[in-house]
Amino acid sequence: MSKGTVVLAYSGGLDTSCILVWLKDQGYDVIAFLANIGQDEDFEAARKKAEKLGAKKVFIEDLCSEFVEDFIWPAVQANAIYEDRYLLGTSVARPCIARRQVEIARREGAQFVSHGATGKGNDQIRFELTCYALYPEVKIIAPWRIPEFYNRFKGRIDLMEYAEKNGIPVPVNPKAPWSMDANLMHISYESGILENPKSHAPADLYLMTKNPEDSPNSPDVLVIEFRNGVPVKVTNEKEGKSKDSPLDIFMYLNEIGGKHGVGRIDIVENRFIGMKSRGIYETPGGTILLQAHLDIETFTMDKEVRRIKQGLGIKFSEFIYNGFWYSPECEFLRYCIEKSQANVEGKVQLSVFKGQVYILGRESPKSLYNEELVSMDVQGDYDPCDATGFIKINAVRLREHHRLQGFSSAKK
């Protein structure tokens, strides 16, 4: 008798292929769910493989457009960046995948969901918090936290042996030097030889971006148009090519950024679970958008509103990284950030060249920049004498502080 139906977040790789068979052996009916979020994958081959391994049903869902519009665009509005460098490509994808996994589980009457995330990483948290938020009564099977599973499979060699014994076709070299996670926003690399933080990334590691040294010797000049803080059009001035749908815009920025080697980082970050890990990421389109959005936002947003919004962006980034996309606090922040973007509108001209993004100029019908007011050549509606009182008022606190310091020093 079946123990019930489980929807497995399935990738077709070694871990989830073995987990599919293991769940079946444990007496579950397995529904395999594979999310297409822009990774380079033979989805039809993955479907056939899951069916061959005994999946009761296989769902392959194209989530690319909703990934961009519902998840990447709010991250762009927030200038979301974790620990000053990481653009959250994996983090922001997990709630997108888990949302659809839960939809399938509810529709199919499945009591369980499962995933292949390890017991040391962030992804287990991101998947499961989303599932519990959207399907409170769901039960989660996390094999890498079940002793009978992780004691049996100490590592990839054990998984490979299990795969061979159970007729699981695995096109993976057991000596693969690192693990990789890809989607249309980025590719991340970790584990294996990268676990030594001193070791350099091999030259052949990067798949989305060219080495900046080998990139073209002339730049691409782009104009990105924003409305409500999200891009609505990108135009390549040299080629006269334009894109205006969210997915097309993002894919094109990936293409241009990748061609010029934009968006590579190598960091040691703090996982939510409490340990540090070394990760290498390439996020070409996201890096271009971060620079462009920062520029148009500063141009159009009130100084004090932006100062508050900067703090909200940092908190938002932490919520995304830690798996709290569907928390009430993150929902509140998304609302506030979206509200802040009402006047973030206009065009940014930039150059993409040799691993860098250079801002060239910007224009906006909602600009707060007043050329006459700021000009060194025109008086404008400003009296320089007013600055005297402004400076003296701000100096009161400093004078008092240093008077006290002088008094303390004199006593000694």
Short mmCIF file of C-alpha atoms in Angstrom, two decimals:
data_model
loop_
_atom_site.label_atom_id
_atom_site.label_comp_id
_atom_site.label_asym_id
_atom_site.label_seq_id
_atom_site.Cartn_x
_atom_site.Cartn_y
_atom_site.Cartn_z
CA MET A 1 0.00 0.00 0.00
CA SER A 2 1.22 3.47 -0.89
CA LYS A 3 2.34 5.78 1.92
CA GLY A 4 0.95 8.68 -0.10
CA THR A 5 1.87 10.95 -2.98
CA VAL A 6 4.96 13.14 -2.91
CA VAL A 7 5.84 15.95 -5.34
CA LEU A 8 9.60 15.93 -5.79
CA ALA A 9 11.49 19.01 -6.97
CA TYR A 10 13.41 17.12 -9.63
CA SER A 11 16.38 18.28 -11.68
CA GLY A 12 17.31 15.11 -13.53
CA GLY A 13 20.76 15.12 -11.92
CA LEU A 14 22.40 12.53 -9.71
CA ASP A 15 20.89 13.49 -6.34
CA THR A 16 17.24 13.90 -7.31
CA SER A 17 17.30 10.89 -9.64
CA CYS A 18 18.49 8.72 -6.76
CA ILE A 19 15.97 10.38 -4.41
CA LEU A 20 13.15 9.62 -6.85
CA VAL A 21 13.99 5.91 -6.82
CA TRP A 22 14.62 5.93 -3.05
CA LEU A 23 11.19 7.52 -2.37
CA LYS A 24 9.59 4.89 -4.58
CA ASP A 25 11.41 2.16 -2.66
CA GLN A 26 10.07 3.68 0.57
CA GLY A 27 6.52 3.17 -0.72
CA TYR A 28 5.58 6.62 -2.02
CA ASP A 29 3.92 7.51 -5.30
CA VAL A 30 6.27 10.08 -6.80
CA ILE A 31 5.31 13.04 -8.99
CA ALA A 32 8.40 14.62 -10.52
CA PHE A 33 8.31 18.39 -10.99
CA LEU A 34 10.98 20.11 -13.05
CA ALA A 35 10.97 23.91 -13.24
CA ASN A 36 12.29 25.59 -16.36
CA ILE A 37 13.77 28.85 -15.06
CA GLY A 38 16.21 29.33 -17.92
CA GLN A 39 18.81 26.64 -17.21
CA ASP A 40 20.46 24.83 -20.11
CA GLU A 41 18.62 21.51 -19.89
CA ASP A 42 17.24 18.82 -22.18
CA PHE A 43 13.78 18.86 -20.61
CA GLU A 44 12.37 16.10 -22.80
CA ALA A 45 15.24 13.80 -21.88
CA ALA A 46 14.64 14.62 -18.20
CA ARG A 47 10.96 13.76 -18.62
CA LYS A 48 11.75 10.39 -20.17
CA LYS A 49 14.29 9.66 -17.47
CA ALA A 50 11.81 10.41 -14.66
CA GLU A 51 9.18 8.22 -16.30
CA LYS A 52 11.71 5.40 -16.72
CA LEU A 53 12.64 5.69 -13.03
CA GLY A 54 9.01 5.20 -12.05
CA ALA A 55 7.52 8.65 -11.57
CA LYS A 56 3.73 8.43 -11.50
CA LYS A 57 3.50 11.78 -13.30
CA VAL A 58 6.01 14.31 -14.59
CA PHE A 59 5.37 18.05 -14.73
CA ILE A 60 7.80 20.28 -16.61
CA GLU A 61 6.76 23.88 -16.09
CA ASP A 62 8.09 26.92 -17.93
CA LEU A 63 8.41 29.56 -15.21
CA CYS A 64 10.81 31.92 -17.00
CA SER A 65 8.41 34.83 -17.51
CA GLU A 66 6.99 34.72 -14.00
CA PHE A 67 10.50 34.34 -12.58
CA VAL A 68 11.46 37.65 -14.21
CA GLU A 69 8.27 39.58 -13.53
CA ASP A 70 7.32 38.29 -10.06
CA PHE A 71 10.76 37.77 -8.53
CA ILE A 72 13.64 39.40 -10.43
CA TRP A 73 11.86 42.72 -11.03
CA PRO A 74 11.09 43.28 -7.30
CA ALA A 75 14.76 42.51 -6.60
CA VAL A 76 15.78 45.11 -9.21
CA GLN A 77 13.45 47.70 -7.64
CA ALA A 78 15.06 47.02 -4.26
CA ASN A 79 18.67 47.04 -5.55
CA ALA A 80 18.74 43.69 -3.74
CA ILE A 81 22.28 42.59 -2.98
CA TYR A 82 23.40 40.33 -0.12
CA GLU A 83 26.50 41.24 1.87
CA ASP A 84 27.33 44.02 -0.62
CA ARG A 85 28.11 41.72 -3.56
CA TYR A 86 25.79 38.75 -4.15
CA LEU A 87 22.82 39.48 -6.44
CA LEU A 88 20.78 36.57 -5.05
CA GLY A 89 20.30 34.58 -8.26
CA THR A 90 19.74 31.25 -6.49
CA SER A 91 17.94 32.75 -3.50
CA VAL A 92 15.32 34.55 -5.55
CA ALA A 93 14.63 31.47 -7.72
CA ARG A 94 13.69 29.16 -4.84
CA PRO A 95 10.35 30.76 -3.89
CA CYS A 96 9.43 30.78 -7.60
CA ILE A 97 10.09 27.04 -7.89
CA ALA A 98 8.50 26.14 -4.55
CA ARG A 99 5.36 28.17 -5.32
CA ARG A 100 4.66 26.04 -8.38
CA GLN A 101 5.61 22.84 -6.52
CA VAL A 102 2.94 23.63 -3.92
CA GLU A 103 0.38 24.44 -6.63
CA ILE A 104 0.98 21.02 -8.18
CA ALA A 105 0.84 19.27 -4.79
CA ARG A 106 -2.51 20.89 -3.97
CA ARG A 107 -3.94 20.17 -7.41
CA GLU A 108 -2.82 16.53 -7.34
CA GLY A 109 -3.89 15.94 -3.74
CA ALA A 110 -0.32 15.20 -2.64
CA GLN A 111 0.28 15.26 1.10
CA PHE A 112 4.08 15.42 0.76
CA VAL A 113 6.70 17.46 -1.04
CA SER A 114 10.40 16.64 -1.29
CA HIS A 115 13.64 18.18 -2.50
CA GLY A 116 17.33 17.34 -2.88
CA ALA A 117 18.78 20.23 -0.88
CA THR A 118 21.52 19.32 1.58
CA GLY A 119 21.27 19.60 5.35
CA LYS A 120 24.03 22.21 5.51
CA GLY A 121 22.78 24.72 2.98
CA ASN A 122 20.32 27.57 2.57
CA ASP A 123 18.10 25.98 -0.07
CA GLN A 124 16.40 23.55 2.32
CA ILE A 125 15.22 26.58 4.30
CA ARG A 126 14.08 28.53 1.24
CA PHE A 127 12.11 25.61 -0.21
CA GLU A 128 10.50 24.58 3.03
CA LEU A 129 9.54 28.00 4.38
CA THR A 130 7.80 28.72 1.08
CA CYS A 131 5.99 25.36 1.16
CA TYR A 132 4.83 25.83 4.73
CA ALA A 133 3.69 29.39 4.03
CA LEU A 134 1.63 28.44 0.97
CA TYR A 135 0.53 24.94 2.02
CA PRO A 136 0.53 24.94 5.86
CA GLU A 137 -0.57 21.34 6.29
CA VAL A 138 2.01 19.89 3.90
CA LYS A 139 4.54 17.30 5.10
CA ILE A 140 8.12 17.64 3.86
CA ILE A 141 10.50 14.80 3.12
CA ALA A 142 14.09 16.07 3.15
CA PRO A 143 16.23 12.95 2.47
CA TRP A 144 19.54 14.65 3.27
CA ARG A 145 18.26 15.18 6.83
CA ILE A 146 17.02 11.59 7.30
CA PRO A 147 19.69 9.46 9.02
CA GLU A 148 18.86 6.28 7.10
CA PHE A 149 19.45 8.22 3.87
CA TYR A 150 22.54 10.28 4.70
CA ASN A 151 24.21 7.40 6.56
CA ARG A 152 23.74 5.24 3.49
CA PHE A 153 24.89 7.86 1.02
CA LYS A 154 28.04 9.46 2.41
CA GLY A 155 28.79 11.23 -0.85
CA ARG A 156 28.69 11.12 -4.61
CA ILE A 157 30.51 7.78 -4.88
CA ASP A 158 27.72 6.06 -2.90
CA LEU A 159 25.09 7.77 -5.04
CA MET A 160 26.86 6.66 -8.21
CA GLU A 161 26.93 3.06 -7.00
CA TYR A 162 23.23 3.22 -6.10
CA ALA A 163 22.47 4.70 -9.52
CA GLU A 164 24.36 1.93 -11.29
CA LYS A 165 22.62 -0.76 -9.21
CA ASN A 166 19.16 0.70 -9.90
CA GLY A 167 19.64 1.42 -13.60
CA ILE A 168 19.68 5.19 -13.16
CA PRO A 169 21.44 6.81 -16.13
CA VAL A 170 23.69 9.52 -14.73
CA PRO A 171 25.83 11.57 -17.15
CA VAL A 172 27.90 12.90 -14.28
CA ASN A 173 31.57 12.30 -13.71
CA PRO A 174 32.05 11.19 -10.07
CA LYS A 175 35.19 13.34 -9.99
CA ALA A 176 33.33 16.53 -10.99
CA PRO A 177 35.42 19.29 -9.41
CA TRP A 178 32.53 21.54 -8.27
CA SER A 179 28.74 21.75 -8.11
CA MET A 180 26.72 24.20 -10.15
CA ASP A 181 23.26 25.74 -10.06
CA ALA A 182 21.99 27.62 -13.11
CA ASN A 183 18.99 29.73 -14.01
CA LEU A 184 18.37 32.65 -16.34
CA MET A 185 19.55 35.12 -13.69
CA HIS A 186 22.90 33.53 -12.88
CA ILE A 187 25.10 30.48 -12.44
CA SER A 188 26.58 29.64 -9.05
CA TYR A 189 29.57 27.39 -8.42
CA GLU A 190 30.60 25.90 -5.09
CA SER A 191 31.92 22.78 -3.35
CA GLY A 192 34.68 20.45 -4.51
CA ILE A 193 37.95 22.19 -5.29
CA LEU A 194 36.31 25.57 -4.57
CA GLU A 195 35.97 24.75 -0.87
CA ASN A 196 39.53 25.97 -0.37
CA PRO A 197 38.93 29.74 -0.32
CA LYS A 198 42.53 30.38 -1.34
CA SER A 199 42.33 28.39 -4.59
CA HIS A 200 41.63 30.34 -7.77
CA ALA A 201 38.65 29.54 -9.96
CA PRO A 202 39.77 27.58 -13.04
CA ALA A 203 39.56 29.54 -16.30
CA ASP A 204 37.10 27.05 -17.78
CA LEU A 205 34.62 27.32 -14.90
CA TYR A 206 32.57 30.24 -16.22
CA LEU A 207 29.74 29.43 -18.64
CA MET A 208 27.66 32.63 -18.87
CA THR A 209 30.45 35.17 -19.26
CA LYS A 210 33.59 35.56 -21.32
CA ASN A 211 36.87 36.32 -19.66
CA PRO A 212 37.00 40.15 -19.80
CA GLU A 213 40.48 39.87 -21.33
CA ASP A 214 38.98 37.98 -24.29
CA SER A 215 35.90 40.17 -24.67
CA PRO A 216 35.38 42.55 -27.63
CA ASN A 217 37.61 45.59 -27.98
CA SER A 218 34.69 47.92 -28.57
CA PRO A 219 31.80 48.51 -26.15
CA ASP A 220 28.07 47.99 -26.55
CA VAL A 221 26.17 51.17 -25.73
CA LEU A 222 22.70 50.51 -24.34
CA VAL A 223 19.75 52.71 -23.40
CA ILE A 224 17.56 51.16 -20.70
CA GLU A 225 14.17 52.72 -20.11
CA PHE A 226 12.55 52.37 -16.68
CA ARG A 227 8.99 52.85 -15.48
CA ASN A 228 8.01 52.33 -11.83
CA GLY A 229 11.56 51.17 -11.20
CA VAL A 230 11.53 48.25 -13.66
CA PRO A 231 12.97 48.14 -17.18
CA VAL A 232 10.40 48.39 -19.95
CA LYS A 233 12.75 48.64 -22.93
CA VAL A 234 16.41 48.17 -23.83
CA THR A 235 17.98 49.48 -27.03
CA ASN A 236 21.43 48.76 -28.41
CA GLU A 237 22.45 52.04 -30.02
CA LYS A 238 25.17 50.48 -32.16
CA GLU A 239 22.96 47.73 -33.60
CA GLY A 240 19.62 49.53 -33.43
CA LYS A 241 18.15 46.45 -31.74
CA SER A 242 15.40 46.81 -29.11
CA LYS A 243 13.65 44.48 -26.65
CA ASP A 244 10.54 45.39 -24.71
CA SER A 245 9.08 42.30 -23.02
CA PRO A 246 10.37 41.50 -19.52
CA LEU A 247 11.86 38.12 -20.44
CA ASP A 248 13.38 39.39 -23.70
CA ILE A 249 14.91 42.41 -21.92
CA PHE A 250 16.56 40.26 -19.30
CA MET A 251 17.80 37.64 -21.74
CA TYR A 252 19.28 40.33 -23.99
CA LEU A 253 21.09 41.99 -21.08
CA ASN A 254 22.48 38.55 -20.18
CA GLU A 255 23.74 38.22 -23.75
CA ILE A 256 25.44 41.63 -23.79
CA GLY A 257 26.82 41.29 -20.28
CA GLY A 258 28.10 37.79 -20.98
CA LYS A 259 29.82 38.91 -24.16
CA HIS A 260 31.77 41.56 -22.22
CA GLY A 261 32.53 39.46 -19.12
CA VAL A 262 30.29 41.46 -16.76
CA GLY A 263 29.04 40.13 -13.43
CA ARG A 264 31.67 37.74 -12.05
CA ILE A 265 32.23 37.62 -8.29
CA ASP A 266 34.14 35.29 -5.97
CA ILE A 267 33.05 35.60 -2.33
CA VAL A 268 32.91 33.97 1.07
CA GLU A 269 29.40 34.56 2.39
CA ASN A 270 27.49 33.87 5.60
CA ARG A 271 24.87 31.17 5.20
CA PHE A 272 21.68 31.60 7.22
CA ILE A 273 22.31 28.29 8.94
CA GLY A 274 25.44 29.72 10.58
CA MET A 275 28.50 28.72 8.55
CA LYS A 276 30.57 30.56 5.98
CA SER A 277 30.79 29.22 2.43
CA ARG A 278 32.74 30.14 -0.66
CA GLY A 279 30.71 30.81 -3.78
CA ILE A 280 31.51 31.97 -7.29
CA TYR A 281 28.72 33.65 -9.24
CA GLU A 282 28.19 35.18 -12.66
CA THR A 283 25.19 37.47 -13.07
CA PRO A 284 25.65 39.48 -16.28
CA GLY A 285 22.20 40.96 -16.92
CA GLY A 286 21.50 41.52 -13.23
CA THR A 287 24.74 43.46 -12.81
CA ILE A 288 23.89 45.79 -15.70
CA LEU A 289 20.41 46.38 -14.28
CA LEU A 290 21.71 47.09 -10.78
CA GLN A 291 23.99 49.87 -12.07
CA ALA A 292 21.31 51.34 -14.33
CA HIS A 293 18.59 51.24 -11.67
CA LEU A 294 20.83 52.80 -9.01
CA ASP A 295 21.46 55.67 -11.41
CA ILE A 296 17.87 56.42 -12.41
CA GLU A 297 16.69 55.99 -8.82
CA THR A 298 19.15 58.56 -7.46
CA PHE A 299 18.14 60.93 -10.27
CA THR A 300 14.41 60.78 -9.53
CA MET A 301 13.97 59.91 -5.85
CA ASP A 302 13.89 62.31 -2.90
CA LYS A 303 17.07 62.14 -0.81
CA GLU A 304 15.40 61.17 2.48
CA VAL A 305 13.06 58.65 0.87
CA ARG A 306 16.06 57.03 -0.78
CA ARG A 307 17.95 56.88 2.51
CA ILE A 308 15.07 54.97 4.12
CA LYS A 309 14.65 52.81 1.05
CA GLN A 310 18.35 51.83 1.13
CA GLY A 311 17.84 50.34 4.57
CA LEU A 312 14.72 48.52 3.40
CA GLY A 313 16.69 47.10 0.46
CA ILE A 314 19.28 45.60 2.81
CA LYS A 315 16.57 43.99 4.94
CA PHE A 316 14.76 42.75 1.83
CA SER A 317 17.98 41.13 0.58
CA GLU A 318 18.41 39.33 3.89
CA PHE A 319 14.80 38.10 3.78
CA ILE A 320 15.32 36.72 0.26
CA TYR A 321 18.61 35.05 1.16
CA ASN A 322 17.18 33.51 4.33
CA GLY A 323 14.06 32.14 2.64
CA PHE A 324 11.40 34.54 3.94
CA TRP A 325 9.95 35.72 0.60
CA TYR A 326 6.44 34.76 1.73
CA SER A 327 6.73 36.15 5.26
CA PRO A 328 4.50 39.07 6.38
CA GLU A 329 7.58 41.25 6.94
CA CYS A 330 8.86 40.63 3.41
CA GLU A 331 5.41 41.25 1.93
CA PHE A 332 5.32 44.57 3.81
CA LEU A 333 8.79 45.53 2.51
CA ARG A 334 7.86 44.66 -1.08
CA TYR A 335 4.86 46.98 -0.77
CA CYS A 336 7.01 49.81 0.63
CA ILE A 337 9.71 49.36 -2.01
CA GLU A 338 7.16 49.25 -4.83
CA LYS A 339 5.58 52.45 -3.46
CA SER A 340 9.01 54.13 -3.49
CA GLN A 341 9.38 53.41 -7.20
CA ALA A 342 6.38 55.47 -8.41
CA ASN A 343 8.61 58.22 -9.84
CA VAL A 344 11.60 56.06 -10.84
CA GLU A 345 11.11 56.63 -14.53
CA GLY A 346 13.39 57.57 -17.39
CA LYS A 347 16.27 56.40 -19.56
CA VAL A 348 19.85 55.50 -18.65
CA GLN A 349 22.56 55.34 -21.29
CA LEU A 350 25.47 53.08 -20.45
CA SER A 351 28.47 51.35 -21.94
CA VAL A 352 29.26 47.67 -21.36
CA PHE A 353 32.94 46.93 -21.88
CA LYS A 354 35.69 44.62 -20.59
CA GLY A 355 33.87 43.40 -17.48
CA GLN A 356 32.54 46.83 -16.49
CA VAL A 357 29.36 48.90 -16.77
CA TYR A 358 29.94 52.62 -17.32
CA ILE A 359 27.06 55.07 -16.90
CA LEU A 360 27.13 57.69 -19.68
CA GLY A 361 24.00 59.77 -19.07
CA ARG A 362 20.38 59.80 -18.01
CA GLU A 363 17.10 61.64 -18.60
CA SER A 364 13.70 61.61 -16.93
CA PRO A 365 10.41 63.52 -17.03
CA LYS A 366 10.35 63.10 -13.22
CA SER A 367 13.90 64.18 -12.50
CA LEU A 368 14.62 66.12 -9.30
CA TYR A 369 17.79 67.50 -10.88
CA ASN A 370 17.51 71.28 -11.37
CA GLU A 371 20.29 72.45 -13.67
CA GLU A 372 19.76 76.12 -12.95
CA LEU A 373 19.65 75.57 -9.19
CA VAL A 374 22.88 73.57 -9.09
CA SER A 375 24.79 75.57 -11.72
CA MET A 376 28.04 77.33 -10.78
CA ASP A 377 27.35 79.90 -13.50
CA VAL A 378 23.76 80.92 -12.66
CA GLN A 379 22.48 82.15 -9.29
CA GLY A 380 19.06 80.49 -9.61
CA ASP A 381 16.57 80.42 -6.76
CA TYR A 382 19.20 80.15 -4.05
CA ASP A 383 20.82 82.69 -1.72
CA PRO A 384 24.39 81.66 -0.76
CA CYS A 385 24.10 83.74 2.43
CA ASP A 386 21.59 81.17 3.75
CA ALA A 387 24.43 78.64 3.91
CA THR A 388 26.09 80.60 6.73
CA GLY A 389 23.26 79.95 9.16
CA PHE A 390 22.90 76.37 7.94
CA ILE A 391 26.57 75.67 8.67
CA LYS A 392 26.48 77.39 12.07
CA ILE A 393 23.42 75.43 13.20
CA ASN A 394 25.11 72.15 12.17
CA ALA A 395 28.29 73.25 13.95
CA VAL A 396 26.56 73.68 17.35
CA ARG A 397 26.66 69.95 18.08
CA LEU A 398 30.29 69.63 16.94
CA ARG A 399 31.43 72.61 19.01
CA GLU A 400 29.72 71.25 22.11
CA HIS A 401 31.17 67.78 21.62
CA HIS A 402 34.71 69.06 21.26
CA ARG A 403 34.28 71.58 24.11
CA LEU A 404 33.43 68.64 26.35
CA GLN A 405 36.35 66.61 25.00
CA GLY A 406 38.67 69.55 25.65
CA PHE A 407 37.28 69.91 29.15
CA SER A 408 37.87 66.20 29.86
CA SER A 409 41.43 66.42 28.54
CA ALA A 410 42.14 69.49 30.64
CA LYS A 411 40.97 67.68 33.81
CA LYS A 412 43.44 64.85 33.15
#
